[in-house]
Amino acid sequence: METNNKRNALNARDLITIGILAAISLVIFMVTGIIAGVTIVGTIYNIPITSFFVSIAYMLLVARVRKPGTFFIMGTINSIPGLMAANIFGVVASIIGWGIADLISSLNNYRNKKILVLSYVAGATLHAAFFTFPMFASGGQYILKRQEAFHLTDAVIAQYIKFLSWPIYSSIIALTAVASLVGAIISIRILKKHFEKAGLL
């Protein structure tokens, strides 16, 4: 029992791998986020868009580090930049969401491809739901409080507020689930050799 626990514990090499791939995923997130942010629609649907592209970093990670805590640490690192938007509740809740994703993967000790995909989808979807909730629940106050910090004009604020409806919120969650699922499946195909080497295919 003790030997299994030691074998499943993250070591320094695992943490370095997580750190490197988290950095890569952050670069992918920033690049796709900046491109998506050219339009207000792209900004509103930022998480569904980025979850499709960063899936390759997550899938490569779980093909190389198949230990409890992997999804949680990676998700935590990717959630922290949300603090730049002063969304503390959203960041903390998102981290909890990635913790849930990690628990799902741990049910099969990170050894089942379908469970890994499900875990990523769960983590990304909960991240979208939890992080954006304050924006939609505030009735526009979330955006107004950040107008000066983000140098937003009154016209832009008015456009943002038009999108702050619960149907839009629901669509963000649904699109994140679909985008993360499709992204994970495509990523596994691209990383087929890594998954074969890991015995996951």
Short mmCIF file of N, CA and C in Angstrom, two decimals, residues 5-180:
data_model
loop_
_atom_site.label_atom_id
_atom_site.label_comp_id
_atom_site.label_asym_id
_atom_site.label_seq_id
_atom_site.Cartn_x
_atom_site.Cartn_y
_atom_site.Cartn_z
N ASN A 5 1.46 4.22 -2.89
CA ASN A 5 1.30 5.64 -2.61
C ASN A 5 2.53 6.42 -3.07
N LYS A 6 3.72 5.83 -2.84
CA LYS A 6 4.95 6.49 -3.26
C LYS A 6 5.03 6.55 -4.77
N ARG A 7 4.58 5.47 -5.42
CA ARG A 7 4.62 5.41 -6.87
C ARG A 7 3.68 6.43 -7.49
N ASN A 8 2.55 6.69 -6.82
CA ASN A 8 1.56 7.63 -7.33
C ASN A 8 1.82 9.07 -6.92
N ALA A 9 2.81 9.29 -6.07
CA ALA A 9 3.11 10.65 -5.61
C ALA A 9 3.88 11.41 -6.68
N LEU A 10 3.54 12.67 -6.86
CA LEU A 10 4.25 13.51 -7.82
C LEU A 10 5.66 13.78 -7.33
N ASN A 11 6.64 13.60 -8.23
CA ASN A 11 8.02 13.89 -7.88
C ASN A 11 8.49 15.17 -8.57
N ALA A 12 9.75 15.52 -8.36
CA ALA A 12 10.29 16.76 -8.92
C ALA A 12 10.21 16.78 -10.44
N ARG A 13 10.49 15.63 -11.06
CA ARG A 13 10.43 15.56 -12.53
C ARG A 13 9.01 15.79 -13.02
N ASP A 14 8.03 15.22 -12.32
CA ASP A 14 6.62 15.41 -12.69
C ASP A 14 6.23 16.88 -12.58
N LEU A 15 6.66 17.52 -11.51
CA LEU A 15 6.31 18.93 -11.29
C LEU A 15 6.95 19.84 -12.35
N ILE A 16 8.16 19.48 -12.77
CA ILE A 16 8.82 20.24 -13.84
C ILE A 16 8.04 20.09 -15.14
N THR A 17 7.62 18.86 -15.43
CA THR A 17 6.82 18.60 -16.64
C THR A 17 5.52 19.38 -16.60
N ILE A 18 4.86 19.36 -15.45
CA ILE A 18 3.61 20.11 -15.30
C ILE A 18 3.87 21.61 -15.51
N GLY A 19 4.95 22.11 -14.93
CA GLY A 19 5.28 23.52 -15.05
C GLY A 19 5.53 23.93 -16.49
N ILE A 20 6.27 23.10 -17.22
CA ILE A 20 6.59 23.40 -18.62
C ILE A 20 5.32 23.41 -19.47
N LEU A 21 4.51 22.37 -19.32
CA LEU A 21 3.29 22.28 -20.13
C LEU A 21 2.24 23.31 -19.71
N ALA A 22 2.26 23.70 -18.44
CA ALA A 22 1.36 24.77 -17.99
C ALA A 22 1.78 26.08 -18.65
N ALA A 23 3.09 26.30 -18.76
CA ALA A 23 3.58 27.51 -19.41
C ALA A 23 3.18 27.53 -20.88
N ILE A 24 3.29 26.36 -21.53
CA ILE A 24 2.90 26.25 -22.94
C ILE A 24 1.41 26.53 -23.09
N SER A 25 0.61 25.95 -22.19
CA SER A 25 -0.84 26.15 -22.27
C SER A 25 -1.20 27.62 -22.04
N LEU A 26 -0.45 28.31 -21.17
CA LEU A 26 -0.71 29.72 -20.93
C LEU A 26 -0.39 30.57 -22.16
N VAL A 27 0.67 30.18 -22.87
CA VAL A 27 1.02 30.89 -24.11
C VAL A 27 -0.08 30.69 -25.14
N ILE A 28 -0.55 29.43 -25.26
CA ILE A 28 -1.64 29.13 -26.20
C ILE A 28 -2.89 29.92 -25.81
N PHE A 29 -3.18 29.95 -24.51
CA PHE A 29 -4.33 30.67 -23.99
C PHE A 29 -4.24 32.16 -24.32
N MET A 30 -3.07 32.74 -24.10
CA MET A 30 -2.89 34.17 -24.34
C MET A 30 -3.02 34.52 -25.82
N VAL A 31 -2.39 33.71 -26.67
CA VAL A 31 -2.43 33.98 -28.11
C VAL A 31 -3.86 33.87 -28.65
N THR A 32 -4.52 32.74 -28.33
CA THR A 32 -5.89 32.55 -28.82
C THR A 32 -6.85 33.54 -28.17
N GLY A 33 -6.59 33.87 -26.90
CA GLY A 33 -7.43 34.83 -26.20
C GLY A 33 -7.33 36.23 -26.79
N ILE A 34 -6.11 36.61 -27.15
CA ILE A 34 -5.90 37.94 -27.75
C ILE A 34 -6.60 38.02 -29.11
N ILE A 35 -6.46 36.94 -29.90
CA ILE A 35 -7.11 36.91 -31.21
C ILE A 35 -8.63 36.95 -31.06
N ALA A 36 -9.14 36.13 -30.12
CA ALA A 36 -10.59 36.09 -29.89
C ALA A 36 -11.10 37.42 -29.35
N GLY A 37 -10.24 38.11 -28.57
CA GLY A 37 -10.64 39.34 -27.93
C GLY A 37 -10.75 40.54 -28.86
N VAL A 38 -10.48 40.32 -30.14
CA VAL A 38 -10.62 41.41 -31.12
C VAL A 38 -12.07 41.85 -31.21
N THR A 39 -12.98 40.92 -30.98
CA THR A 39 -14.41 41.25 -31.01
C THR A 39 -15.02 40.98 -29.63
N ILE A 40 -16.14 41.62 -29.35
CA ILE A 40 -16.81 41.41 -28.07
C ILE A 40 -17.34 39.98 -27.96
N VAL A 41 -17.85 39.46 -29.07
CA VAL A 41 -18.35 38.07 -29.07
C VAL A 41 -17.21 37.12 -28.73
N GLY A 42 -16.04 37.36 -29.32
CA GLY A 42 -14.88 36.53 -29.05
C GLY A 42 -14.45 36.62 -27.60
N THR A 43 -14.58 37.81 -27.02
CA THR A 43 -14.22 37.99 -25.61
C THR A 43 -15.19 37.24 -24.71
N ILE A 44 -16.47 37.34 -25.00
CA ILE A 44 -17.49 36.64 -24.20
C ILE A 44 -17.30 35.13 -24.27
N TYR A 45 -16.96 34.63 -25.46
CA TYR A 45 -16.79 33.18 -25.64
C TYR A 45 -15.32 32.78 -25.62
N ASN A 46 -14.54 33.53 -24.86
CA ASN A 46 -13.10 33.29 -24.77
C ASN A 46 -12.77 31.89 -24.24
N ILE A 47 -13.43 31.48 -23.18
CA ILE A 47 -13.11 30.18 -22.56
C ILE A 47 -13.43 29.00 -23.47
N PRO A 48 -14.60 28.96 -24.12
CA PRO A 48 -14.84 27.86 -25.06
C PRO A 48 -13.79 27.79 -26.16
N ILE A 49 -13.40 28.95 -26.67
CA ILE A 49 -12.41 28.99 -27.76
C ILE A 49 -11.05 28.49 -27.28
N THR A 50 -10.59 29.02 -26.15
CA THR A 50 -9.26 28.65 -25.66
C THR A 50 -9.22 27.20 -25.16
N SER A 51 -10.33 26.71 -24.62
CA SER A 51 -10.35 25.33 -24.11
C SER A 51 -10.12 24.31 -25.23
N PHE A 52 -10.52 24.68 -26.45
CA PHE A 52 -10.28 23.80 -27.60
C PHE A 52 -8.79 23.71 -27.88
N PHE A 53 -8.11 24.84 -27.86
CA PHE A 53 -6.70 24.87 -28.23
C PHE A 53 -5.75 24.40 -27.12
N VAL A 54 -6.05 24.72 -25.87
CA VAL A 54 -5.14 24.30 -24.80
C VAL A 54 -5.29 22.82 -24.47
N SER A 55 -6.28 22.17 -25.03
CA SER A 55 -6.50 20.75 -24.77
C SER A 55 -5.26 19.92 -25.11
N ILE A 56 -4.50 20.33 -26.11
CA ILE A 56 -3.33 19.54 -26.51
C ILE A 56 -2.28 19.51 -25.41
N ALA A 57 -2.15 20.63 -24.67
CA ALA A 57 -1.19 20.67 -23.57
C ALA A 57 -1.65 19.76 -22.43
N TYR A 58 -2.95 19.79 -22.13
CA TYR A 58 -3.49 18.93 -21.07
C TYR A 58 -3.38 17.45 -21.43
N MET A 59 -3.69 17.10 -22.67
CA MET A 59 -3.64 15.71 -23.08
C MET A 59 -2.20 15.18 -23.12
N LEU A 60 -1.28 16.02 -23.55
CA LEU A 60 0.13 15.62 -23.53
C LEU A 60 0.59 15.41 -22.09
N LEU A 61 0.13 16.29 -21.22
CA LEU A 61 0.50 16.18 -19.81
C LEU A 61 0.05 14.86 -19.19
N VAL A 62 -1.22 14.52 -19.38
CA VAL A 62 -1.74 13.31 -18.74
C VAL A 62 -1.25 12.03 -19.42
N ALA A 63 -0.66 12.17 -20.62
CA ALA A 63 -0.03 11.01 -21.26
C ALA A 63 1.35 10.77 -20.66
N ARG A 64 1.93 11.83 -20.09
CA ARG A 64 3.28 11.73 -19.54
C ARG A 64 3.29 11.64 -18.01
N VAL A 65 2.35 12.31 -17.37
CA VAL A 65 2.28 12.27 -15.90
C VAL A 65 0.90 11.76 -15.50
N ARG A 66 0.82 10.50 -15.19
CA ARG A 66 -0.48 9.89 -14.89
C ARG A 66 -0.60 9.64 -13.39
N LYS A 67 -0.65 10.75 -12.67
CA LYS A 67 -0.70 10.67 -11.21
C LYS A 67 -1.71 11.65 -10.64
N PRO A 68 -2.34 11.30 -9.52
CA PRO A 68 -3.29 12.21 -8.88
C PRO A 68 -2.65 13.56 -8.59
N GLY A 69 -3.39 14.61 -8.87
CA GLY A 69 -2.89 15.96 -8.63
C GLY A 69 -2.50 16.67 -9.92
N THR A 70 -2.33 15.90 -11.01
CA THR A 70 -1.87 16.47 -12.27
C THR A 70 -2.85 17.50 -12.83
N PHE A 71 -4.10 17.12 -12.99
CA PHE A 71 -5.11 18.04 -13.51
C PHE A 71 -5.29 19.24 -12.56
N PHE A 72 -5.26 18.95 -11.26
CA PHE A 72 -5.49 20.00 -10.27
C PHE A 72 -4.41 21.08 -10.35
N ILE A 73 -3.14 20.68 -10.39
CA ILE A 73 -2.04 21.64 -10.43
C ILE A 73 -2.05 22.41 -11.75
N MET A 74 -2.22 21.68 -12.85
CA MET A 74 -2.25 22.32 -14.17
C MET A 74 -3.40 23.33 -14.25
N GLY A 75 -4.57 22.91 -13.79
CA GLY A 75 -5.74 23.78 -13.82
C GLY A 75 -5.58 24.99 -12.92
N THR A 76 -4.93 24.80 -11.77
CA THR A 76 -4.69 25.90 -10.84
C THR A 76 -3.79 26.96 -11.48
N ILE A 77 -2.71 26.50 -12.11
CA ILE A 77 -1.78 27.42 -12.77
C ILE A 77 -2.50 28.20 -13.86
N ASN A 78 -3.37 27.52 -14.60
CA ASN A 78 -4.08 28.17 -15.70
C ASN A 78 -5.22 29.07 -15.21
N SER A 79 -5.65 28.89 -13.97
CA SER A 79 -6.73 29.71 -13.42
C SER A 79 -6.22 31.01 -12.81
N ILE A 80 -5.00 30.98 -12.30
CA ILE A 80 -4.44 32.12 -11.58
C ILE A 80 -4.43 33.43 -12.39
N PRO A 81 -4.14 33.41 -13.71
CA PRO A 81 -4.18 34.67 -14.47
C PRO A 81 -5.51 35.40 -14.38
N GLY A 82 -6.58 34.69 -14.01
CA GLY A 82 -7.88 35.32 -13.85
C GLY A 82 -7.89 36.39 -12.77
N LEU A 83 -6.86 36.36 -11.90
CA LEU A 83 -6.75 37.38 -10.85
C LEU A 83 -6.52 38.76 -11.44
N MET A 84 -5.99 38.80 -12.67
CA MET A 84 -5.77 40.10 -13.33
C MET A 84 -7.08 40.82 -13.59
N ALA A 85 -8.17 40.04 -13.63
CA ALA A 85 -9.49 40.64 -13.81
C ALA A 85 -10.16 40.89 -12.46
N ALA A 86 -9.38 40.73 -11.38
CA ALA A 86 -9.88 40.92 -10.02
C ALA A 86 -11.09 40.03 -9.73
N ASN A 87 -11.08 38.84 -10.30
CA ASN A 87 -12.18 37.90 -10.11
C ASN A 87 -11.74 36.79 -9.15
N ILE A 88 -11.57 37.14 -7.89
CA ILE A 88 -11.06 36.19 -6.90
C ILE A 88 -12.01 35.01 -6.73
N PHE A 89 -13.30 35.30 -6.62
CA PHE A 89 -14.28 34.21 -6.47
C PHE A 89 -14.19 33.26 -7.65
N GLY A 90 -14.15 33.81 -8.86
CA GLY A 90 -14.09 32.98 -10.06
C GLY A 90 -12.85 32.11 -10.11
N VAL A 91 -11.72 32.66 -9.69
CA VAL A 91 -10.45 31.91 -9.71
C VAL A 91 -10.50 30.77 -8.69
N VAL A 92 -10.91 31.08 -7.47
CA VAL A 92 -10.98 30.05 -6.42
C VAL A 92 -11.96 28.94 -6.82
N ALA A 93 -13.12 29.33 -7.34
CA ALA A 93 -14.13 28.35 -7.75
C ALA A 93 -13.61 27.51 -8.92
N SER A 94 -12.87 28.13 -9.84
CA SER A 94 -12.31 27.40 -10.98
C SER A 94 -11.31 26.35 -10.51
N ILE A 95 -10.50 26.72 -9.52
CA ILE A 95 -9.52 25.78 -8.97
C ILE A 95 -10.23 24.58 -8.35
N ILE A 96 -11.34 24.85 -7.67
CA ILE A 96 -12.14 23.75 -7.10
C ILE A 96 -12.66 22.86 -8.23
N GLY A 97 -13.07 23.48 -9.34
CA GLY A 97 -13.53 22.72 -10.49
C GLY A 97 -12.47 21.78 -11.03
N TRP A 98 -11.23 22.27 -11.10
CA TRP A 98 -10.13 21.41 -11.57
C TRP A 98 -9.81 20.33 -10.55
N GLY A 99 -10.09 20.63 -9.27
CA GLY A 99 -9.93 19.60 -8.24
C GLY A 99 -10.91 18.47 -8.46
N ILE A 100 -12.13 18.82 -8.86
CA ILE A 100 -13.15 17.80 -9.16
C ILE A 100 -12.72 16.98 -10.37
N ALA A 101 -12.16 17.66 -11.38
CA ALA A 101 -11.67 16.96 -12.57
C ALA A 101 -10.57 15.97 -12.19
N ASP A 102 -9.72 16.39 -11.27
CA ASP A 102 -8.64 15.52 -10.81
C ASP A 102 -9.18 14.28 -10.09
N LEU A 103 -10.22 14.49 -9.29
CA LEU A 103 -10.83 13.37 -8.57
C LEU A 103 -11.42 12.35 -9.55
N ILE A 104 -12.01 12.84 -10.64
CA ILE A 104 -12.58 11.95 -11.65
C ILE A 104 -11.49 11.08 -12.26
N SER A 105 -10.36 11.69 -12.61
CA SER A 105 -9.24 10.94 -13.20
C SER A 105 -8.65 9.96 -12.21
N SER A 106 -8.62 10.37 -10.94
CA SER A 106 -8.02 9.52 -9.91
C SER A 106 -8.83 8.26 -9.65
N LEU A 107 -10.11 8.25 -10.05
CA LEU A 107 -10.94 7.06 -9.87
C LEU A 107 -10.34 5.86 -10.60
N ASN A 108 -9.62 6.14 -11.68
CA ASN A 108 -9.00 5.06 -12.44
C ASN A 108 -7.48 5.24 -12.50
N ASN A 109 -6.95 6.01 -11.52
CA ASN A 109 -5.51 6.24 -11.42
C ASN A 109 -4.89 6.77 -12.71
N TYR A 110 -5.63 7.63 -13.39
CA TYR A 110 -5.11 8.26 -14.62
C TYR A 110 -4.71 7.21 -15.66
N ARG A 111 -5.45 6.12 -15.71
CA ARG A 111 -5.07 5.03 -16.61
C ARG A 111 -6.07 4.77 -17.74
N ASN A 112 -7.15 5.53 -17.79
CA ASN A 112 -8.18 5.29 -18.79
C ASN A 112 -8.35 6.52 -19.68
N LYS A 113 -8.18 6.34 -20.98
CA LYS A 113 -8.24 7.46 -21.93
C LYS A 113 -9.57 8.18 -21.87
N LYS A 114 -10.67 7.44 -21.83
CA LYS A 114 -11.99 8.06 -21.83
C LYS A 114 -12.22 8.88 -20.56
N ILE A 115 -11.72 8.35 -19.42
CA ILE A 115 -11.87 9.07 -18.15
C ILE A 115 -11.04 10.35 -18.18
N LEU A 116 -9.86 10.28 -18.80
CA LEU A 116 -9.00 11.46 -18.90
C LEU A 116 -9.67 12.55 -19.73
N VAL A 117 -10.30 12.14 -20.82
CA VAL A 117 -11.02 13.10 -21.67
C VAL A 117 -12.18 13.69 -20.89
N LEU A 118 -12.93 12.83 -20.21
CA LEU A 118 -14.06 13.28 -19.39
C LEU A 118 -13.60 14.26 -18.32
N SER A 119 -12.45 13.98 -17.73
CA SER A 119 -11.91 14.85 -16.68
C SER A 119 -11.56 16.22 -17.23
N TYR A 120 -10.94 16.24 -18.40
CA TYR A 120 -10.59 17.53 -19.01
C TYR A 120 -11.85 18.32 -19.33
N VAL A 121 -12.83 17.64 -19.90
CA VAL A 121 -14.10 18.30 -20.24
C VAL A 121 -14.76 18.85 -18.96
N ALA A 122 -14.76 18.05 -17.91
CA ALA A 122 -15.35 18.49 -16.64
C ALA A 122 -14.62 19.71 -16.08
N GLY A 123 -13.27 19.65 -16.09
CA GLY A 123 -12.48 20.76 -15.57
C GLY A 123 -12.69 22.03 -16.35
N ALA A 124 -12.66 21.93 -17.69
CA ALA A 124 -12.83 23.11 -18.54
C ALA A 124 -14.24 23.69 -18.41
N THR A 125 -15.23 22.81 -18.34
CA THR A 125 -16.62 23.25 -18.26
C THR A 125 -16.92 23.91 -16.91
N LEU A 126 -16.42 23.31 -15.83
CA LEU A 126 -16.61 23.91 -14.51
C LEU A 126 -15.86 25.23 -14.40
N HIS A 127 -14.69 25.29 -15.03
CA HIS A 127 -13.93 26.54 -15.06
C HIS A 127 -14.75 27.64 -15.74
N ALA A 128 -15.35 27.30 -16.87
CA ALA A 128 -16.18 28.28 -17.60
C ALA A 128 -17.38 28.71 -16.76
N ALA A 129 -18.03 27.75 -16.12
CA ALA A 129 -19.22 28.05 -15.33
C ALA A 129 -18.89 28.90 -14.11
N PHE A 130 -17.85 28.52 -13.40
CA PHE A 130 -17.51 29.21 -12.15
C PHE A 130 -16.86 30.57 -12.39
N PHE A 131 -15.97 30.64 -13.36
CA PHE A 131 -15.25 31.89 -13.57
C PHE A 131 -16.15 33.00 -14.11
N THR A 132 -17.07 32.65 -14.99
CA THR A 132 -17.93 33.67 -15.60
C THR A 132 -19.18 33.98 -14.78
N PHE A 133 -19.48 33.16 -13.78
CA PHE A 133 -20.69 33.36 -12.99
C PHE A 133 -20.80 34.76 -12.38
N PRO A 134 -19.73 35.30 -11.75
CA PRO A 134 -19.84 36.64 -11.16
C PRO A 134 -20.21 37.71 -12.19
N MET A 135 -19.74 37.55 -13.40
CA MET A 135 -20.03 38.52 -14.46
C MET A 135 -21.52 38.58 -14.76
N PHE A 136 -22.14 37.40 -14.85
CA PHE A 136 -23.57 37.33 -15.21
C PHE A 136 -24.47 37.57 -13.99
N ALA A 137 -24.00 37.19 -12.82
CA ALA A 137 -24.83 37.34 -11.62
C ALA A 137 -24.87 38.77 -11.11
N SER A 138 -23.90 39.59 -11.52
CA SER A 138 -23.80 40.96 -11.01
C SER A 138 -24.72 41.94 -11.71
N GLY A 139 -25.33 41.52 -12.82
CA GLY A 139 -26.21 42.41 -13.56
C GLY A 139 -25.49 43.60 -14.19
N GLY A 140 -24.24 43.39 -14.56
CA GLY A 140 -23.47 44.45 -15.22
C GLY A 140 -22.50 45.17 -14.30
N GLN A 141 -22.64 45.00 -12.99
CA GLN A 141 -21.75 45.68 -12.04
C GLN A 141 -20.32 45.20 -12.17
N TYR A 142 -20.16 43.92 -12.49
CA TYR A 142 -18.81 43.35 -12.67
C TYR A 142 -18.04 44.11 -13.74
N ILE A 143 -18.70 44.37 -14.87
CA ILE A 143 -18.06 45.08 -15.98
C ILE A 143 -17.84 46.56 -15.62
N LEU A 144 -18.84 47.18 -15.02
CA LEU A 144 -18.74 48.60 -14.67
C LEU A 144 -17.60 48.89 -13.70
N LYS A 145 -17.39 47.99 -12.75
CA LYS A 145 -16.33 48.18 -11.76
C LYS A 145 -14.93 48.09 -12.40
N ARG A 146 -14.86 47.44 -13.55
CA ARG A 146 -13.57 47.24 -14.22
C ARG A 146 -13.40 48.13 -15.45
N GLN A 147 -14.33 49.06 -15.63
CA GLN A 147 -14.30 49.94 -16.80
C GLN A 147 -13.01 50.75 -16.88
N GLU A 148 -12.65 51.37 -15.77
CA GLU A 148 -11.47 52.21 -15.77
C GLU A 148 -10.19 51.39 -15.90
N ALA A 149 -10.14 50.26 -15.18
CA ALA A 149 -8.93 49.43 -15.20
C ALA A 149 -8.63 48.89 -16.59
N PHE A 150 -9.69 48.56 -17.35
CA PHE A 150 -9.51 47.99 -18.68
C PHE A 150 -9.71 49.02 -19.80
N HIS A 151 -9.86 50.28 -19.40
CA HIS A 151 -9.99 51.39 -20.37
C HIS A 151 -11.12 51.14 -21.38
N LEU A 152 -12.28 50.79 -20.85
CA LEU A 152 -13.43 50.51 -21.69
C LEU A 152 -14.31 51.75 -21.82
N THR A 153 -14.73 52.05 -23.03
CA THR A 153 -15.61 53.20 -23.25
C THR A 153 -17.04 52.85 -22.84
N ASP A 154 -17.87 53.85 -22.70
CA ASP A 154 -19.27 53.61 -22.33
C ASP A 154 -19.98 52.79 -23.41
N ALA A 155 -19.60 53.03 -24.67
CA ALA A 155 -20.22 52.29 -25.78
C ALA A 155 -19.88 50.80 -25.70
N VAL A 156 -18.62 50.50 -25.38
CA VAL A 156 -18.18 49.10 -25.26
C VAL A 156 -18.87 48.44 -24.07
N ILE A 157 -18.95 49.17 -22.96
CA ILE A 157 -19.64 48.65 -21.77
C ILE A 157 -21.08 48.30 -22.10
N ALA A 158 -21.75 49.17 -22.83
CA ALA A 158 -23.15 48.94 -23.21
C ALA A 158 -23.28 47.68 -24.05
N GLN A 159 -22.31 47.45 -24.94
CA GLN A 159 -22.34 46.25 -25.77
C GLN A 159 -22.13 44.99 -24.94
N TYR A 160 -21.21 45.07 -23.99
CA TYR A 160 -20.96 43.93 -23.10
C TYR A 160 -22.22 43.57 -22.32
N ILE A 161 -22.86 44.60 -21.76
CA ILE A 161 -24.03 44.36 -20.92
C ILE A 161 -25.16 43.69 -21.69
N LYS A 162 -25.24 43.94 -22.99
CA LYS A 162 -26.27 43.29 -23.83
C LYS A 162 -26.11 41.77 -23.84
N PHE A 163 -24.86 41.32 -23.65
CA PHE A 163 -24.58 39.87 -23.68
C PHE A 163 -24.77 39.21 -22.32
N LEU A 164 -24.98 40.01 -21.27
CA LEU A 164 -25.07 39.45 -19.93
C LEU A 164 -26.46 38.92 -19.62
N SER A 165 -26.78 37.80 -20.25
CA SER A 165 -28.07 37.15 -20.01
C SER A 165 -27.79 35.68 -19.66
N TRP A 166 -28.73 35.06 -18.98
CA TRP A 166 -28.52 33.67 -18.57
C TRP A 166 -28.49 32.70 -19.76
N PRO A 167 -29.24 32.96 -20.84
CA PRO A 167 -29.09 32.10 -22.02
C PRO A 167 -27.67 32.14 -22.59
N ILE A 168 -27.04 33.32 -22.59
CA ILE A 168 -25.66 33.44 -23.06
C ILE A 168 -24.73 32.68 -22.12
N TYR A 169 -24.98 32.82 -20.82
CA TYR A 169 -24.18 32.10 -19.81
C TYR A 169 -24.27 30.59 -20.05
N SER A 170 -25.47 30.10 -20.28
CA SER A 170 -25.68 28.67 -20.55
C SER A 170 -24.97 28.23 -21.83
N SER A 171 -24.99 29.11 -22.83
CA SER A 171 -24.35 28.77 -24.10
C SER A 171 -22.83 28.70 -23.95
N ILE A 172 -22.27 29.53 -23.07
CA ILE A 172 -20.82 29.50 -22.81
C ILE A 172 -20.44 28.15 -22.21
N ILE A 173 -21.24 27.70 -21.24
CA ILE A 173 -20.98 26.41 -20.59
C ILE A 173 -21.10 25.27 -21.59
N ALA A 174 -22.17 25.29 -22.37
CA ALA A 174 -22.41 24.22 -23.35
C ALA A 174 -21.31 24.19 -24.41
N LEU A 175 -20.94 25.35 -24.92
CA LEU A 175 -19.90 25.41 -25.95
C LEU A 175 -18.54 25.00 -25.41
N THR A 176 -18.28 25.30 -24.14
CA THR A 176 -17.03 24.86 -23.53
C THR A 176 -16.97 23.34 -23.44
N ALA A 177 -18.09 22.74 -23.06
CA ALA A 177 -18.14 21.28 -22.99
C ALA A 177 -17.86 20.65 -24.35
N VAL A 178 -18.50 21.19 -25.38
CA VAL A 178 -18.32 20.66 -26.74
C VAL A 178 -16.91 20.92 -27.25
N ALA A 179 -16.42 22.16 -27.08
CA ALA A 179 -15.10 22.53 -27.59
C ALA A 179 -13.99 21.75 -26.89
N SER A 180 -14.10 21.58 -25.59
CA SER A 180 -13.07 20.84 -24.85
C SER A 180 -13.09 19.36 -25.22
#
